Short mmCIF file of C-alpha atoms in Angstrom, two decimals:
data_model
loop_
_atom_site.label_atom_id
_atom_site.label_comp_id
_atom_site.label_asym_id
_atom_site.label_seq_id
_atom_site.Cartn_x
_atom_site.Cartn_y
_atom_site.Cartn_z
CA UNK A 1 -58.89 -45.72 35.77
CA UNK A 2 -58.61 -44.86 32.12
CA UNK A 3 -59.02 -41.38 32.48
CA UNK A 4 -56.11 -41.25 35.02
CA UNK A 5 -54.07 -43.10 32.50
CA UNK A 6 -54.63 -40.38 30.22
CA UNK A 7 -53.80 -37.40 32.78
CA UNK A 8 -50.41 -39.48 33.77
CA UNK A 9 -49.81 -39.48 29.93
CA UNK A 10 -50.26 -36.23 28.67
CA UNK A 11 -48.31 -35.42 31.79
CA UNK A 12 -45.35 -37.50 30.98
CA UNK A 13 -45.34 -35.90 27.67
CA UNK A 14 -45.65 -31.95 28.85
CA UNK A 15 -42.79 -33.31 30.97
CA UNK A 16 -40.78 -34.80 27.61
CA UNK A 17 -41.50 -31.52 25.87
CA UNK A 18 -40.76 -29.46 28.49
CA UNK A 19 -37.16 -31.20 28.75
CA UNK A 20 -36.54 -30.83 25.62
CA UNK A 21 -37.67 -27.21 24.86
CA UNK A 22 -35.18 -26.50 27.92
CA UNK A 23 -32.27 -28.18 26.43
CA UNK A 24 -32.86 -26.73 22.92
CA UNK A 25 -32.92 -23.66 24.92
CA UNK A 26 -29.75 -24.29 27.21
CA UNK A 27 -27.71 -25.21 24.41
CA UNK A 28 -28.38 -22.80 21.45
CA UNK A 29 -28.18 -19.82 24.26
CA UNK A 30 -24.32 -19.96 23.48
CA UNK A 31 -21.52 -17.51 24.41
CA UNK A 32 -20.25 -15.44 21.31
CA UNK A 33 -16.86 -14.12 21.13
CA UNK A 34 -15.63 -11.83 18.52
CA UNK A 35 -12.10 -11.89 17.00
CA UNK A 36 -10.93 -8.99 14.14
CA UNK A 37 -7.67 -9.01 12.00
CA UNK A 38 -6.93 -5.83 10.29
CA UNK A 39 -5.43 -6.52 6.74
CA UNK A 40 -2.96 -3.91 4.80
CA UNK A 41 -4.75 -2.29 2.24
CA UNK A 42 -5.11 -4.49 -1.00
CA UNK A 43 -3.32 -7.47 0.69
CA UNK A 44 -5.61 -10.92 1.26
CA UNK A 45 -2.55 -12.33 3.76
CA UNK A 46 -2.58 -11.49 7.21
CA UNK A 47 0.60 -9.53 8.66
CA UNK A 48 0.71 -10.87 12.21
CA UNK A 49 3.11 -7.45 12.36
CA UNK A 50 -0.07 -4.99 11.08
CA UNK A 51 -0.99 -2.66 13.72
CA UNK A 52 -2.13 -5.12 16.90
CA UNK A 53 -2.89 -8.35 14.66
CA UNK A 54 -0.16 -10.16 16.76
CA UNK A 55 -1.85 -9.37 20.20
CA UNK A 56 -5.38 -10.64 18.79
CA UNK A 57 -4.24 -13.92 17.04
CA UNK A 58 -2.71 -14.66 20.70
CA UNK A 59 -6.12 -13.65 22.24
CA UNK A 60 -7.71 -15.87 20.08
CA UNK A 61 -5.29 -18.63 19.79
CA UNK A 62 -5.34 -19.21 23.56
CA UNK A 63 -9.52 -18.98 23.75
CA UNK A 64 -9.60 -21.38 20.75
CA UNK A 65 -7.53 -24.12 23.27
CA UNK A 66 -9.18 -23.52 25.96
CA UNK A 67 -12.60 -24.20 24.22
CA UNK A 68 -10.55 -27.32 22.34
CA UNK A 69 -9.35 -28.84 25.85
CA UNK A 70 -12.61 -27.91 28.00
CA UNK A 71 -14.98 -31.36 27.10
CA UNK A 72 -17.67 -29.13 28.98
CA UNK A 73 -17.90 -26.59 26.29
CA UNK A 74 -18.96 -27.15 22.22
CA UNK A 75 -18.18 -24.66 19.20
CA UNK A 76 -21.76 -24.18 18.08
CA UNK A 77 -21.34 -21.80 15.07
CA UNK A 78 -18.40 -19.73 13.44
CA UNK A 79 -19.50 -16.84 11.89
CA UNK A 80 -17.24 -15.20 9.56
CA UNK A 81 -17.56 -11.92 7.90
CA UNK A 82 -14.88 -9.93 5.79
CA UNK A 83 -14.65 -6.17 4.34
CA UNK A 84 -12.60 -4.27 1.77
CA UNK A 85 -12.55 -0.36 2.09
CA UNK A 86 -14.85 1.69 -0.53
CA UNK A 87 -11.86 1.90 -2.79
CA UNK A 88 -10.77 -0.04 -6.13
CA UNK A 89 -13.12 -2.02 -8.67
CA UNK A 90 -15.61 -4.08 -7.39
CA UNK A 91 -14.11 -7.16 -8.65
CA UNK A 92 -11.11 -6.99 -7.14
CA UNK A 93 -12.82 -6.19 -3.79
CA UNK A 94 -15.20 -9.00 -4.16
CA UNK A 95 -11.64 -11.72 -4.40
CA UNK A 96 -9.70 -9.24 -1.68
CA UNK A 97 -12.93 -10.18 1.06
CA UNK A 98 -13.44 -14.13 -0.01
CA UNK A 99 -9.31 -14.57 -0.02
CA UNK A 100 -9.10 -12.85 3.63
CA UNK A 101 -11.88 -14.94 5.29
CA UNK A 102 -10.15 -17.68 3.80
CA UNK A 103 -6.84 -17.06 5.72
CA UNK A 104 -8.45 -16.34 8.71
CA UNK A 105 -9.85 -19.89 8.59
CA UNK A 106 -6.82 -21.12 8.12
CA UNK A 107 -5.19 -19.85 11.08
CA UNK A 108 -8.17 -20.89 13.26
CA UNK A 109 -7.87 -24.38 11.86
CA UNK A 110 -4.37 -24.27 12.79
CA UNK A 111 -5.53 -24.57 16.30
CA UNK A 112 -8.87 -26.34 15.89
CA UNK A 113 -10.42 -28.24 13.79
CA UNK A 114 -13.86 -26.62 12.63
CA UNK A 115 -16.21 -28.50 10.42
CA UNK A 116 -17.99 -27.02 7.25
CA UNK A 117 -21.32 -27.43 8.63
CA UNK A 118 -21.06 -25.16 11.15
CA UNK A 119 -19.38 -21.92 9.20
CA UNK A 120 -21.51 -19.58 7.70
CA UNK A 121 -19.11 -16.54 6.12
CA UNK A 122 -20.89 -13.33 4.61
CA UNK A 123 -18.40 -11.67 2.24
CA UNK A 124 -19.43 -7.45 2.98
CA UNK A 125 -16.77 -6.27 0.43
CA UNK A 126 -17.39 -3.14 0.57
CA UNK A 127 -18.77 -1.43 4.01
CA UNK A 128 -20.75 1.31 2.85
CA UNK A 129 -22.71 1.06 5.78
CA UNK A 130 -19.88 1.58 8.44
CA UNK A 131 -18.36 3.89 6.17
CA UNK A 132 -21.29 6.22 6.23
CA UNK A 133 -21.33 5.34 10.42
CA UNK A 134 -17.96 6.21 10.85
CA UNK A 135 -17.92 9.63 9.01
CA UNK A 136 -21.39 10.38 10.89
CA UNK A 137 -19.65 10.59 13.89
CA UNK A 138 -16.61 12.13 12.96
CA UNK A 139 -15.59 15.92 12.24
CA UNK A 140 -14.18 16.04 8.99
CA UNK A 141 -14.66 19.38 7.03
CA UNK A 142 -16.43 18.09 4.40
CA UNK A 143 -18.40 15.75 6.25
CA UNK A 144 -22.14 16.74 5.10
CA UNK A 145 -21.06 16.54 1.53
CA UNK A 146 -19.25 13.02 1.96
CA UNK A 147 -22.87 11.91 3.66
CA UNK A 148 -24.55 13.40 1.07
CA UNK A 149 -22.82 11.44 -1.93
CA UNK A 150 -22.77 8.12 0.22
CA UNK A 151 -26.95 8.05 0.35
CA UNK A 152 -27.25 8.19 -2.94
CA UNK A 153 -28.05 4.99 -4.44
CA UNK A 154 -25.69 2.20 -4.79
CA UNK A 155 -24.70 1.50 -8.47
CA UNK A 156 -21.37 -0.29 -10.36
CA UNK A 157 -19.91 1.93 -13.49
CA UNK A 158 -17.51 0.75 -15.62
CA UNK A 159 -14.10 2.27 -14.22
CA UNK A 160 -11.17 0.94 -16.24
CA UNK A 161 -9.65 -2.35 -17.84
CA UNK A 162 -13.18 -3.75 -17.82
CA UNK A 163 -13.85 -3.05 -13.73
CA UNK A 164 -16.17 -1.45 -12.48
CA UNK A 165 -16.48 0.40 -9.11
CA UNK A 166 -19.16 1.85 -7.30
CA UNK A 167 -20.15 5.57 -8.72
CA UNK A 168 -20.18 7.04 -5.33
CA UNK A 169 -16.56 6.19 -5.01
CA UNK A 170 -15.51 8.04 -8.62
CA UNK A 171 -17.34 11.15 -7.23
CA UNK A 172 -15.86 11.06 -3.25
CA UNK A 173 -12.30 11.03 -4.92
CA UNK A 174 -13.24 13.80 -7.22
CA UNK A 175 -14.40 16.22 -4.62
CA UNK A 176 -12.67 19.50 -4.22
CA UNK A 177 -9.78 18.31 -5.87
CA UNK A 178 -9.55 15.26 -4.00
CA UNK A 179 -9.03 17.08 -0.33
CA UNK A 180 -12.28 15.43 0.77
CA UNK A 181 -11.15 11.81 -0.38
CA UNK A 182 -7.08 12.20 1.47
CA UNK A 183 -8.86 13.19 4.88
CA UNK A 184 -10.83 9.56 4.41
CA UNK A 185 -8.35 7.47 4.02
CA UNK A 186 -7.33 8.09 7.77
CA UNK A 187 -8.39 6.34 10.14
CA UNK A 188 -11.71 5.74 8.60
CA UNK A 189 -11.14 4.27 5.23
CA UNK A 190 -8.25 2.34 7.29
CA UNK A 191 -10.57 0.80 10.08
CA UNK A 192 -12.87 -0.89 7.93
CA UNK A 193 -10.15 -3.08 6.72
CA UNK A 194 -10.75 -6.49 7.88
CA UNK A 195 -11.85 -9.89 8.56
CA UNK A 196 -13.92 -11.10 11.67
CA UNK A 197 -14.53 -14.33 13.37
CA UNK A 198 -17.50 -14.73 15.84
CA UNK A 199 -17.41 -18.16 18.28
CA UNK A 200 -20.56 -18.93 19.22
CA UNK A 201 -20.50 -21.30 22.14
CA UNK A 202 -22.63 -24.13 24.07
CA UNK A 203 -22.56 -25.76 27.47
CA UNK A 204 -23.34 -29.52 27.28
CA UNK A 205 -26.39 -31.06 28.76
CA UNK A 206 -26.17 -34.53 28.60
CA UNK A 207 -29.35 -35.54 27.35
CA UNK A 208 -30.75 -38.63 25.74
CA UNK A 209 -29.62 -38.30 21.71
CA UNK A 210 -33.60 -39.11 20.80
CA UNK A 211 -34.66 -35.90 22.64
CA UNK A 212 -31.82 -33.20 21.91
CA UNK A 213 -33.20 -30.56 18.96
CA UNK A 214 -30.45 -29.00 16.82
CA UNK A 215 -31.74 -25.77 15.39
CA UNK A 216 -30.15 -25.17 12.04
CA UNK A 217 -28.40 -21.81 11.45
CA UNK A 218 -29.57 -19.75 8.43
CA UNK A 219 -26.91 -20.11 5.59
CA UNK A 220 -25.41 -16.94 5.00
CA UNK A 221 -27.04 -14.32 2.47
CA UNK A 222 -25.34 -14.52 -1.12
CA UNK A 223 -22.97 -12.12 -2.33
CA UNK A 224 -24.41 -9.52 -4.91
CA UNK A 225 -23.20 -10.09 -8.18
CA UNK A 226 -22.70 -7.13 -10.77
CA UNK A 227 -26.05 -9.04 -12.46
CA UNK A 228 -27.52 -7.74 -9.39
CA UNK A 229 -25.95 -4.24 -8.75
CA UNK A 230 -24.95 -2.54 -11.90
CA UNK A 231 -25.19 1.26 -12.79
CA UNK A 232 -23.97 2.96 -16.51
CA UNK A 233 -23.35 6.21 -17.24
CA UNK A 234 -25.57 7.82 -20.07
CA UNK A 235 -22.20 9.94 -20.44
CA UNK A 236 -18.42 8.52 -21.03
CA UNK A 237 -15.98 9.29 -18.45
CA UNK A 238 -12.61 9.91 -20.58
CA UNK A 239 -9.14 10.68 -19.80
CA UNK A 240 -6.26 12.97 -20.68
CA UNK A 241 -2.95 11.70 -21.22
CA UNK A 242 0.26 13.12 -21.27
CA UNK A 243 3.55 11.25 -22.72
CA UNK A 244 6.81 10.89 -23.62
CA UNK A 245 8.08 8.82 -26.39
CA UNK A 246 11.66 6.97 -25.15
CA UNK A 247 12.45 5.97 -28.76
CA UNK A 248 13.16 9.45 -29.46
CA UNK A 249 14.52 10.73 -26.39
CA UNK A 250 17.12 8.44 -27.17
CA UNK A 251 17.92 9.71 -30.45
CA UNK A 252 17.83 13.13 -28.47
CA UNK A 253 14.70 14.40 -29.70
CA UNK A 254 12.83 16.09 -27.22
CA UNK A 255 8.87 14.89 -27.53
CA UNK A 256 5.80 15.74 -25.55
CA UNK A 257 2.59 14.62 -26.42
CA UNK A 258 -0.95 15.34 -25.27
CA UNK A 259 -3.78 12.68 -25.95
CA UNK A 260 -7.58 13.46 -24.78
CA UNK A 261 -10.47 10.53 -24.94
CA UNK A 262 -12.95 11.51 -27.01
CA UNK A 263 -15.57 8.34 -26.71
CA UNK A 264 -15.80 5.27 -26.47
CA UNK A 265 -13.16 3.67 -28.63
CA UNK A 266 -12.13 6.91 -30.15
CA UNK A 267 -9.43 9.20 -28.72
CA UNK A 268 -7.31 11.76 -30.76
CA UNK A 269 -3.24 12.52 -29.68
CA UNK A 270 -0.77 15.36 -30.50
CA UNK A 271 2.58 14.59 -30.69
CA UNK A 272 5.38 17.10 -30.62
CA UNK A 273 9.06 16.59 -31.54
CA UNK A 274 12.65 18.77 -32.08
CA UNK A 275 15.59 18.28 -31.92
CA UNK A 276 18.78 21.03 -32.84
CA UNK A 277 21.81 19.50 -32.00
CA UNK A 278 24.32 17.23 -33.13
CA UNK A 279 25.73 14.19 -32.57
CA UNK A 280 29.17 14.58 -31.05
CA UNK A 281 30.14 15.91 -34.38
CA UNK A 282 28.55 18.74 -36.58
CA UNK A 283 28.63 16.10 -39.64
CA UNK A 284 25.90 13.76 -37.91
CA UNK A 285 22.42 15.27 -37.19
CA UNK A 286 19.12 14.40 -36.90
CA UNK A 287 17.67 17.65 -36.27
CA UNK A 288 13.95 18.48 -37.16
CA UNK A 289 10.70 20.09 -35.83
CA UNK A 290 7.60 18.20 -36.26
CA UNK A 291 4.20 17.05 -35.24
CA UNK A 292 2.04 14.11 -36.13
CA UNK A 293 -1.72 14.41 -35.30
CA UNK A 294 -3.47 11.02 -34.55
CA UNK A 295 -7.01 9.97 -34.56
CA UNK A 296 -7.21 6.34 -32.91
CA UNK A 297 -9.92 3.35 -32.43
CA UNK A 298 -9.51 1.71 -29.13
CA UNK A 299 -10.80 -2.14 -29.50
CA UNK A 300 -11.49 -2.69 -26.26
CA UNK A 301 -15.38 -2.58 -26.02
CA UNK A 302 -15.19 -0.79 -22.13
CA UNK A 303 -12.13 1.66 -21.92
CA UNK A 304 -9.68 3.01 -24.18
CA UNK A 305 -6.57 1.22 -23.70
CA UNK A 306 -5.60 -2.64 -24.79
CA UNK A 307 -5.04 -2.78 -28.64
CA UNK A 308 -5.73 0.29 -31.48
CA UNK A 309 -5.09 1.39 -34.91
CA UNK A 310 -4.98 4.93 -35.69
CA UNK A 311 -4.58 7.33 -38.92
CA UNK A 312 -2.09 10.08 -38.79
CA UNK A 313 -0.83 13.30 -40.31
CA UNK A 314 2.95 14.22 -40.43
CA UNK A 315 4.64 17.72 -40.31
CA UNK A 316 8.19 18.23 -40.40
CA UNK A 317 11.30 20.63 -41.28
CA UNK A 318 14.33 18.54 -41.20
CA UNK A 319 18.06 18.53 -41.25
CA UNK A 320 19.78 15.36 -41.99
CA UNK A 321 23.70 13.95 -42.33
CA UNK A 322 24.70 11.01 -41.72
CA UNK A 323 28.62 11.98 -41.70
CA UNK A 324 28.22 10.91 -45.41
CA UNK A 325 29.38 13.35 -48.20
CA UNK A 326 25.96 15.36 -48.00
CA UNK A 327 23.72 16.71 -45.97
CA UNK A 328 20.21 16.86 -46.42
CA UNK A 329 17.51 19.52 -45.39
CA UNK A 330 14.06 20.76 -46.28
CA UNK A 331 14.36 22.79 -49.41
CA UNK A 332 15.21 26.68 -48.68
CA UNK A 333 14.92 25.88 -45.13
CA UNK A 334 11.04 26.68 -45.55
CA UNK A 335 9.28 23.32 -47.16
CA UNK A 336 8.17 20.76 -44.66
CA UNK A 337 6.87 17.70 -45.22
CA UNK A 338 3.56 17.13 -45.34
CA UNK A 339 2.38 13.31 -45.28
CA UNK A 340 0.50 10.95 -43.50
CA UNK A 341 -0.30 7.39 -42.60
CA UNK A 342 -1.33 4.46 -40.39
CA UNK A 343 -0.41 2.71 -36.74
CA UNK A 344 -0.84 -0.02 -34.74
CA UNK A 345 -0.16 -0.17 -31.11
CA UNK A 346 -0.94 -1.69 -27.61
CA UNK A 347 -1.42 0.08 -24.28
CA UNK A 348 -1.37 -1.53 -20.90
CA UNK A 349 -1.69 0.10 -16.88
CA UNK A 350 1.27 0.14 -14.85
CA UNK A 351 1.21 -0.45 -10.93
CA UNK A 352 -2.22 -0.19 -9.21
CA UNK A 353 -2.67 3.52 -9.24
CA UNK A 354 -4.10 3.56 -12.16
CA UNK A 355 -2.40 6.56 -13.47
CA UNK A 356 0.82 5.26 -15.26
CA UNK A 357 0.18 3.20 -18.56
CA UNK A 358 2.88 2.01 -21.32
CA UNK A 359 2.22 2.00 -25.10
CA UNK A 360 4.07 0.31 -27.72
CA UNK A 361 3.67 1.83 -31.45
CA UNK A 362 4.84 1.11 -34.89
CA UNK A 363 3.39 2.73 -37.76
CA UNK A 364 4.46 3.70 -41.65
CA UNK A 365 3.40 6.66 -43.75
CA UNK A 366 3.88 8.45 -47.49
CA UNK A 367 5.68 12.01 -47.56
CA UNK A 368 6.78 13.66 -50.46
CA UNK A 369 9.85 15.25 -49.93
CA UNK A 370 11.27 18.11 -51.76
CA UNK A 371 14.97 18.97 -50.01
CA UNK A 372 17.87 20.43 -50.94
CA UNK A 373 21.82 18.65 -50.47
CA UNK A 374 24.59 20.69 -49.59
CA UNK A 375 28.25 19.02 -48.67
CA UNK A 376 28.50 17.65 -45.12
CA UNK A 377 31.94 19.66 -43.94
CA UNK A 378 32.63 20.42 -40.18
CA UNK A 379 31.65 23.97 -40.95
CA UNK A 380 27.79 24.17 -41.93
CA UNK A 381 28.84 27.88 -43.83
CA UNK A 382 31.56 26.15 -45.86
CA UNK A 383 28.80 23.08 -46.81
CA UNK A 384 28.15 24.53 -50.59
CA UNK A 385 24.73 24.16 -52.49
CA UNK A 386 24.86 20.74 -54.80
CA UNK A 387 21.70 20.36 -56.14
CA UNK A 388 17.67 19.84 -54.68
CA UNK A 389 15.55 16.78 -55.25
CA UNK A 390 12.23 15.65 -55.49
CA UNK A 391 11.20 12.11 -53.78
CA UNK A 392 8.59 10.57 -52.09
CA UNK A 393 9.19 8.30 -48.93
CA UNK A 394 7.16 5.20 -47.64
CA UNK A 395 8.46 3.36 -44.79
CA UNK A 396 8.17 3.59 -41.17
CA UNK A 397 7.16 6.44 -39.52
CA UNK A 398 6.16 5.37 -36.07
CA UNK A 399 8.10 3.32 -33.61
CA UNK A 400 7.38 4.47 -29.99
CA UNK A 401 7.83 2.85 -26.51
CA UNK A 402 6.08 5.52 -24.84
CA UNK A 403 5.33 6.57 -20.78
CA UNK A 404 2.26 8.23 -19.82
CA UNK A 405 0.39 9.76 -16.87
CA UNK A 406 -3.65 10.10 -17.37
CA UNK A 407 -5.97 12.41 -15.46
CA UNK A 408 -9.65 11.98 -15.49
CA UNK A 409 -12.12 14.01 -17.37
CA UNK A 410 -14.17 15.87 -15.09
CA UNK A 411 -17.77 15.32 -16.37
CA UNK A 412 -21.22 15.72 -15.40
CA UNK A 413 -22.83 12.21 -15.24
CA UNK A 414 -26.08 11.08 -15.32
CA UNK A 415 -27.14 7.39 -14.34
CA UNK A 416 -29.83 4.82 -15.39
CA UNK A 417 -30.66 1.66 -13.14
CA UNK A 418 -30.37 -0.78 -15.48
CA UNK A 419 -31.35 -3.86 -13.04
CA UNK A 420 -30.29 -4.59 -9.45
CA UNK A 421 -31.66 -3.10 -5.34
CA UNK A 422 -31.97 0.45 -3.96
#
């Protein structure tokens, strides 16, 4: 009798477990469903008018009711995983992925209401991995090379205004001229643009709540952190600038100057100027021919722009009136002068191509002058000899609102892991 007792128990609890391992089984064996919105490049919103973004938000707006009004069926899981392209800083990639997935969840909650505890999101940010897939498979002429630069490992360098981007990026974009880098951005670079939703789905079994098993999902794998992944070059990457000053070209005096990064914080810039013709009347002129060499230090501690000073030297053959009773030029037409001084200015990137910058300058110098005055008449030839003068000037010498255009400094770099995963 007793050992029957014990057969009909451990029978009646093979039959428990055996209920309940087929439930657990039943309902975690859910239907997935995948939904992707393709995002404009460097935009978090999503443009329901974006390539076919307004046929899949229907698609998924009408599979999200029918799962909302069907009492048979459960949302298990929602799985969300966002990408940014392999171009632009990291950081700016890393905000571009989290702000997408959280759009997407707000049009999905616009339809249904989906607790916390059953989202997982994994931020990729950038798709290195379906980058190298899709070039793999397609037949771009400098395929092999792309493929070779993408295995290399993975590794942040500083880029500019204190980003950082991934080397591999700095040298795709710089191969053969940049050819290789414009046939990317085409439909592979564009394709990995975007945000995806996965529904994962359960049918209910009714089941007594004292038996039913919830498996937990995994929570999603942290983001890497530039802690984590970080790369520096043993060898600056500089940049060559090339501006125009719009102080001057107002006082129409043609100006070029060339500026070259030489390190870090240090960067040296030649300015040119002239200037030989009057102002609507031969008795006002400003003309001259100059240059003012500059050696700068950049404050910034990761890129030369932001705040610097600098220390300059000053050239210049002038000839001056003022529609005064004299005008004024270098002595015999042959004796510059020669001076120098110090700046201060600022320097900021315009628009996101990170070509075009804007720099604001003021500076003051010495310069010894020794010039000669002749009278200011209408006729230069008439304008007789008075006297020459020797006199030193201090006083402003700089005052520049000035437009550039950099180019990067082709270098060989080496790198050093400092810290962070193959």
């Amino acid at each position: 009798m007793y050992s029957n007792r014990r057969g009909n128990n451990r029978g009646l609890a093979l039959l428990a477990l055996l209920l309940c391992w087929s439930w657990s089984v039943a309902f975690s064996q859910g239907e997935g469903k995948h939904f992707k919105i393709r995002y404009v490049i460097n935009i978090a919103d999503i443009d329901t008018t974006f390539v076919d973004n307004n046929e899949r938000i229907k698609e998924m707006e009408e599979f999200l009711r029918k799962v909302r009004d069907d009492d048979r069926l459960e949302l298990r899981a929602v799985r969300f995983s966002g990408t940014a392209s392999p171009d632009g800083p990291y950081e700016f990639n890393q905000w571009l992925c989290a702000n997408r997935l959280e759009h997407f969840k707000e049009l999905i909650r616009t339809v249904i209401d989906v607790p916390d505890s059953i989202v997982t999101a994994s931020d990729g940010y950038i798709t290195w991995d379906e980058f190298r897939q899709e070039v793999e498979k397609s037949d771009l002429k400098y395929r092999d090379e792309i493929l070779a630069v993408i295995d290399q490992k993975p590794g942040l360098v500083l880029w500019y205004a204190d980003r950082h981007t991934d080397h591999r990026l700095l040298k795709l974009r710089r191969m053969h001229g940049g050819k290789a880098w414009e046939s990317l951005k085409s439909p592979i670079l564009f394709n990995l643009r975007f945000a995806d939703a996965e529904f994962v789905l359960a049918r209910k079994i009714e089941m007594p709540d004292a038996i039913r098993l919830f498996p937990n999902l995994p929570p999603a794998p942290p983001p890497a952190t530039l802690g984590d992944y970080y790369l520096e070059p043993d060898i600056w990457i500089g940049r060559l600038h090339l501006k125009t000053n719009f102080v001057d070209l107002g006082l129409l005096i043609a100006n070029l100057a060339v500026e070259v990064d030489l390190a870090p914080h240090w960067s040296f810039t030649l300015p040119l100027y002239y200037s030989a013709i009057d102002y609507f009347k031969s008795t006002v002129k400003f003309r001259m021919l100059g240059c003012q060499p500059e050696f700068r230090y950049w404050f910034s501690p990761t890129t030369n722009d932001g705040f610097f000073a600098g220390a300059h030297l000053g050239v210049s053959y002038y000839n001056f009136a003022f529609d005064g009773p004299y005008r004024y030029q270098d002595h015999n037409g042959t004796t510059p002068t020669v001076g120098g001084g110090l700046s201060f200015g600022y320097r900021t990137l315009l628009g996101k191509s990170q070509r075009w910058r804007l720099e604001f300058t003021a500076g003051a110098g010495v310069y010894p002058l020794y010039y000669d005055r002749f009278h200011n008449t209408p006729d230069v030839r008439d304008g007789m000899l008075v006297d020459n003068h020797r006199k030193t000037f201090v006083g402003l010498d700089q005052a520049a609102v000035t437009l550039a255009y950099s180019f990067d400094i082709r270098r060989k770099i080496k790198w050093n892991m400092k810290g962070g995963r193959p």
